[in-house]
Tab-separated table of C-alpha atoms in Angstrom:
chain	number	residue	atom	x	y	z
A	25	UNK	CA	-27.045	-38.855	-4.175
A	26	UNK	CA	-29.927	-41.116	-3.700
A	27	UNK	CA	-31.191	-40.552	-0.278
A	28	UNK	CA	-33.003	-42.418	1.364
A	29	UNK	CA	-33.763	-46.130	-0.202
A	30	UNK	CA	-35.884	-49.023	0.656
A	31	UNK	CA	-37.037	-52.141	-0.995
A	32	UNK	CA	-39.218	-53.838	-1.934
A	33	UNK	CA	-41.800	-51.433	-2.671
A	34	UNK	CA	-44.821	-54.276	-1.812
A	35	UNK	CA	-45.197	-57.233	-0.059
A	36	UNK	CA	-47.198	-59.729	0.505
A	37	UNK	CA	-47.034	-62.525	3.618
A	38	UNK	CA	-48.134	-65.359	5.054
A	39	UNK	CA	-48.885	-65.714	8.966
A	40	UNK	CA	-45.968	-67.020	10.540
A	41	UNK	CA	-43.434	-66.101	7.876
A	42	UNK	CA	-40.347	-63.696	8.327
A	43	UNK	CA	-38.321	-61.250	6.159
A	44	UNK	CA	-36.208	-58.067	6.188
A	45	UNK	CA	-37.364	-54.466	5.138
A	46	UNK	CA	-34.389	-53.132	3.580
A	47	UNK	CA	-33.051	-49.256	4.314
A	48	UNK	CA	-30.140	-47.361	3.054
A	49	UNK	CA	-28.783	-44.210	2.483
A	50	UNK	CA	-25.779	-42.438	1.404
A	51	UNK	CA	-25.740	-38.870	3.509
A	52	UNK	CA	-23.648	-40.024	6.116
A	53	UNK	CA	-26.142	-39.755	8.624
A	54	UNK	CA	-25.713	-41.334	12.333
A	55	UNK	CA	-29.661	-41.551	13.200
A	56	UNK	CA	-32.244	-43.779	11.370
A	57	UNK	CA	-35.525	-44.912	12.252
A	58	UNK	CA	-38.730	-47.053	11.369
A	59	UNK	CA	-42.115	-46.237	11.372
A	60	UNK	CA	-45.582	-48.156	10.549
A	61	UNK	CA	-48.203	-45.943	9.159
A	62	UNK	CA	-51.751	-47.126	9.336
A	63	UNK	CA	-54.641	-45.405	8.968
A	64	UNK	CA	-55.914	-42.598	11.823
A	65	UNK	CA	-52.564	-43.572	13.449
A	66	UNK	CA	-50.046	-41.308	12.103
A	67	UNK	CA	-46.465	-42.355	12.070
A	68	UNK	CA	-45.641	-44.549	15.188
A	69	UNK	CA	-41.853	-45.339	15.795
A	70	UNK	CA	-40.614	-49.015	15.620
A	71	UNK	CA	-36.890	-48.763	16.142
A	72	UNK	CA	-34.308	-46.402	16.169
A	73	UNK	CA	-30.924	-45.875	15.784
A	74	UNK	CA	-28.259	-43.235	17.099
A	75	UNK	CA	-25.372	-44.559	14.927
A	76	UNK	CA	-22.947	-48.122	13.933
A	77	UNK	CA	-24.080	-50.666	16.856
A	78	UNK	CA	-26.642	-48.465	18.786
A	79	UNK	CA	-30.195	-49.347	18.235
A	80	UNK	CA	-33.040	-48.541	20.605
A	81	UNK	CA	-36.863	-49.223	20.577
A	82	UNK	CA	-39.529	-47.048	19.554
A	83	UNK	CA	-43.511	-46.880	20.954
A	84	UNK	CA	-44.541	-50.081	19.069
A	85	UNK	CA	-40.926	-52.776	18.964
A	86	UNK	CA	-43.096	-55.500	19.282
A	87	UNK	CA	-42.654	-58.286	16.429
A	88	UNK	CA	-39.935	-56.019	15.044
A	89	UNK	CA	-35.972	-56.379	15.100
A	90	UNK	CA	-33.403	-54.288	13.851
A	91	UNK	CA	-29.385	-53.874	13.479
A	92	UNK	CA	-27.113	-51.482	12.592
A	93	UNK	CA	-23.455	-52.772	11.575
A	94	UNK	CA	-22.807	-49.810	9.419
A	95	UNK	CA	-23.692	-46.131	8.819
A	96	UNK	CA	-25.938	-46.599	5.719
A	97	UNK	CA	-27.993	-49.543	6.430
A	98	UNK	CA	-30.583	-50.502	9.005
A	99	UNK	CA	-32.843	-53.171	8.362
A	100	UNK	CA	-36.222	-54.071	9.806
A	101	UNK	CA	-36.511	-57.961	10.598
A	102	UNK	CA	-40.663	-59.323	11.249
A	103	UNK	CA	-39.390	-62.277	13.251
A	104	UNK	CA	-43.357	-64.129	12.313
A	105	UNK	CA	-45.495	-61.913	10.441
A	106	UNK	CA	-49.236	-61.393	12.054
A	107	UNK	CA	-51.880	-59.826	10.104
A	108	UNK	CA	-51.636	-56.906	12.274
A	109	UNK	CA	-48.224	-56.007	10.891
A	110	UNK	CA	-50.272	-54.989	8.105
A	111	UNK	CA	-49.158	-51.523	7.115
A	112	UNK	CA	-46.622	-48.958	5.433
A	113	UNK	CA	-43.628	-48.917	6.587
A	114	UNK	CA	-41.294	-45.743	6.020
A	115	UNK	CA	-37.142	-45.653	6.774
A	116	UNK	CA	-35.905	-42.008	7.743
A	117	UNK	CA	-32.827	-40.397	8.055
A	118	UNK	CA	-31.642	-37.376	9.985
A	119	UNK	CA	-27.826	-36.030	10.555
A	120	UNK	CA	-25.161	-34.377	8.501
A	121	UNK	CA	-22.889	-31.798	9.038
A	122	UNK	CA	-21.000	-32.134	12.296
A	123	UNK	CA	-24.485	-34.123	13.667
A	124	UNK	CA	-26.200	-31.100	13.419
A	125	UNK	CA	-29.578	-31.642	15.641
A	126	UNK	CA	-31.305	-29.202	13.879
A	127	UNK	CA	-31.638	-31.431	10.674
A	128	UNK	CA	-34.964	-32.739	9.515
A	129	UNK	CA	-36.061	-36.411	8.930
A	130	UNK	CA	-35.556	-37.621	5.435
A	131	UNK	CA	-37.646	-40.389	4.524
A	132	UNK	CA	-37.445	-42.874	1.643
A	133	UNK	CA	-40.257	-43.827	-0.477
A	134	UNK	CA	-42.277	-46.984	1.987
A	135	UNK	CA	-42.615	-50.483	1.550
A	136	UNK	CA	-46.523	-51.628	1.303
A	137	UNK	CA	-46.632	-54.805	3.466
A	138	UNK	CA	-49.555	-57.026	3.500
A	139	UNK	CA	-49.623	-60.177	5.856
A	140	UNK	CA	-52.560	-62.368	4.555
B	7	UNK	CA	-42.501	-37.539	26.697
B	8	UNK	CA	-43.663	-35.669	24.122
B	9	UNK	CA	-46.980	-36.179	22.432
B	10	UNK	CA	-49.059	-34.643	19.670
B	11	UNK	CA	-52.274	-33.854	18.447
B	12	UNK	CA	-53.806	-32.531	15.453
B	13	UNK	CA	-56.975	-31.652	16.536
B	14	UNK	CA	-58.522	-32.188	12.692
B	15	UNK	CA	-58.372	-35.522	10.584
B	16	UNK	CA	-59.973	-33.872	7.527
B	17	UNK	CA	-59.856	-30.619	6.363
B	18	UNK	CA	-61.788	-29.493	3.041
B	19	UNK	CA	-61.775	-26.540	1.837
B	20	UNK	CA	-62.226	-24.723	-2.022
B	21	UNK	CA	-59.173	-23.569	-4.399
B	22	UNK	CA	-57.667	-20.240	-3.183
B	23	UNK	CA	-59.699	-19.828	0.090
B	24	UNK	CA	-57.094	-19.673	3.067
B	25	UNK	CA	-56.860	-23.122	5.552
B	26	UNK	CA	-55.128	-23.426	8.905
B	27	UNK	CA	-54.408	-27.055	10.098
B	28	UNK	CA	-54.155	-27.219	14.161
B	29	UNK	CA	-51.650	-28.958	15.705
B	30	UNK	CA	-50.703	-28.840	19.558
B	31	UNK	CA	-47.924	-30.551	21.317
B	32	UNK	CA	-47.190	-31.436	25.604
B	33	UNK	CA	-43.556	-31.933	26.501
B	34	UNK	CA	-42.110	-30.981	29.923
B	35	UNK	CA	-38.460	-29.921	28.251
B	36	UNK	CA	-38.224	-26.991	25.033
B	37	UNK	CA	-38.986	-29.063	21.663
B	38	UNK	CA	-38.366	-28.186	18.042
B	39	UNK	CA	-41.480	-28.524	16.064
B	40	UNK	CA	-42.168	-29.955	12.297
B	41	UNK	CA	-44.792	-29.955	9.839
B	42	UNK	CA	-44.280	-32.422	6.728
B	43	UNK	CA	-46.236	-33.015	3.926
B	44	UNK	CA	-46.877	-36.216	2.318
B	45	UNK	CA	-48.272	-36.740	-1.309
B	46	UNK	CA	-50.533	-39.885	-2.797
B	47	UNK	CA	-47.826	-42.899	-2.801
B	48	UNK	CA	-45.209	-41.095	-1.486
B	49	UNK	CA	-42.946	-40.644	1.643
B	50	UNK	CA	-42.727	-37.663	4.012
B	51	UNK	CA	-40.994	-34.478	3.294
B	52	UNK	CA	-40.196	-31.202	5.396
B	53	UNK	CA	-42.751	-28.244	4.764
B	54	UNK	CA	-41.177	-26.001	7.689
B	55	UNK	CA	-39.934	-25.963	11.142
B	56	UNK	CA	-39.241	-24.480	14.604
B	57	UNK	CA	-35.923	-24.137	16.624
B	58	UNK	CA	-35.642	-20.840	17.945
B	59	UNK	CA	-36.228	-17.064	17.415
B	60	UNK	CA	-39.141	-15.755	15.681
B	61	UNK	CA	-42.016	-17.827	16.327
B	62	UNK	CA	-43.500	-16.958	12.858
B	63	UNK	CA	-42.252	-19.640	10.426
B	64	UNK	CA	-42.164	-19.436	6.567
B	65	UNK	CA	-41.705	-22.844	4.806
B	66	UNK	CA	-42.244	-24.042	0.834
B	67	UNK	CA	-44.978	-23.618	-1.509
B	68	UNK	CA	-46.275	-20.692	0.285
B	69	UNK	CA	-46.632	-22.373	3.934
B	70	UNK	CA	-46.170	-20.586	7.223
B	71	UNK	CA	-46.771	-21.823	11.143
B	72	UNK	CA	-46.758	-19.965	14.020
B	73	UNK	CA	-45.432	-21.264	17.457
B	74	UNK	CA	-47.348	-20.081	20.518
B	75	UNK	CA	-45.361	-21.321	23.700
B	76	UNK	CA	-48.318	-20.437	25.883
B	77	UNK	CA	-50.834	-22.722	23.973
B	78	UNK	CA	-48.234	-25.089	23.106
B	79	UNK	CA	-49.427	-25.040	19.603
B	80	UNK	CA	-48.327	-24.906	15.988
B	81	UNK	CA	-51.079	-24.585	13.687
B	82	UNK	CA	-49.793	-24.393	9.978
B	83	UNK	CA	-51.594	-21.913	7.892
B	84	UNK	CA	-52.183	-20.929	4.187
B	85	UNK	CA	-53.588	-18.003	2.408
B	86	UNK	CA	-54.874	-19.363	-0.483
B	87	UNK	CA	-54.848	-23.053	-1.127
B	88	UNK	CA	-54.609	-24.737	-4.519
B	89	UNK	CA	-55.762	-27.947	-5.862
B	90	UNK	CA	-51.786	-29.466	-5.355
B	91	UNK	CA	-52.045	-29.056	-2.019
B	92	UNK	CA	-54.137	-31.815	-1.445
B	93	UNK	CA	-52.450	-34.630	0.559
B	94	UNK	CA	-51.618	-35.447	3.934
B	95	UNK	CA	-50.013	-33.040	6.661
B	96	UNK	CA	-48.487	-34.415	9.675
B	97	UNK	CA	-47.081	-31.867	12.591
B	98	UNK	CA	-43.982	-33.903	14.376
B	99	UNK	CA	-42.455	-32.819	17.922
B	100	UNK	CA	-38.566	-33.508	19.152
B	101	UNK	CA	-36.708	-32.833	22.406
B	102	UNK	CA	-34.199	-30.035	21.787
B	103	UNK	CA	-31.863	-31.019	24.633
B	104	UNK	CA	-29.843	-34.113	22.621
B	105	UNK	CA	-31.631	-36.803	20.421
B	106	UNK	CA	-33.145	-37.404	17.244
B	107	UNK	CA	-35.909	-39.279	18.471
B	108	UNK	CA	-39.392	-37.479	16.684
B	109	UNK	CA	-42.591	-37.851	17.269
B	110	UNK	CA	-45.624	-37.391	14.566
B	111	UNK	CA	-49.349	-36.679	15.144
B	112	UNK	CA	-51.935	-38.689	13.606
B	113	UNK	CA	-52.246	-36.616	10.424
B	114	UNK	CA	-54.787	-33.894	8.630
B	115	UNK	CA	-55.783	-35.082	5.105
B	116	UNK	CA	-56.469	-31.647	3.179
B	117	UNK	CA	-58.918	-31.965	0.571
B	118	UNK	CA	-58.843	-28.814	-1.752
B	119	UNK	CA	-61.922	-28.171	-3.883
B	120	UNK	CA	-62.059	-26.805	-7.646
């Protein structure tokens, strides 16, 4: 059981170019989310998602897409990177038995992303 | 909405001296409460939380929070700190009426002191 996984593990852009965060994981869970952590700021929310197909936007969506065609995977998509889309971004997990609400977040281990 | 704030961004304090970290929280519905822990290089993980009942909380590594509905607070508190403790602690609110959706606070970086 793995858990949560995301790659790469660092990053580094150019203004103006795109790529996908990667997320997985294998617990079967129906929500996942996104967040940026930068300094002072906590964890702000990107995207979310409630399950297969369902994706909804967090307090900062800007610059961000996402997808969800299956249970284990939810990507993050920079459309055109911008320096401020500097940060750490961390994929979390929440769900399980029966969709029990009570669960925690489970997060995987961040992807440093640097957009020069 | 819900928001949060932990009212400290650093906390320092010396091995085995006791440390509360302050966190309150506004919502207009009933929320479960969070704190999580994060370590240098490393993603978040669940000290304790809040759903119902007794509003004292006991989590890992010696951890406890207590949830005053009056203050809307949940400061997390420790009786004697060691040096492992250091890293970041981040208090995180959700809606208990449907939804996953959670929101953190900005985070307390505890510094513990030999």
């Amino acid at each position: 059981n793995a858990g949560v996984t995301q790659t790469p593990k660092f990053q580094v852009l150019k203004t103006g170019q795109s790529m996908t965060l990667q997320c997985a994981q294998d617990m079967n869970h129906e929500y996942m989310s996104w967040y940026r952590q930068d300094p002072g700021m906590g964890l702000r929310l990107i995207h979310y998602s409630v399950g297969a197909g369902i994706t909804d936007q967090g307090e900062v969506p800007n610059g961000y897409n996402v997808s969800r065609s299956t249970t284990e995977d939810f990507p993050l998509r920079l459309l055109s990177a911008a320096p401020s889309q500097t940060s750490v971004y961390f994929c979390a997990s929440s769900g399980g038995v029966a969709g029990s609400i009570y669960n925690e977040q489970f997060f995987g281990p961040g992807t440093r992303l640097t957009v020069l | 909405a819900q928001s949060v704030t932990q009212l400290d961004s650093q906390v320092p304090v010396f091995e085995e001296a006791p440390v509360e970290l302050r966190c309150n929280y506004s919502s207009s519905v009933s929320v479960y409460l969070f704190w999580y822990v994060q370590y240098p290089n490393q993603g978040l993980q669940l000290l304790l939380k809040y759903l119902s009942g007794s509003t004292l909380v006991k989590g890992i590594n010696g951890f406890e929070a207590e949830f005053n509905k009056s203050q809307t607070s949940f400061h997390l508190r420790k009786p004697s700190v060691h040096i492992s403790d250091t890293a970041e602690y981040f208090c995180a609110v959700r809606k208990n009426t449907g939804g996953f959706k959670t929101i953190f606070g900005a985070g307390t970086r505890l510094f513990v002191k030999a």
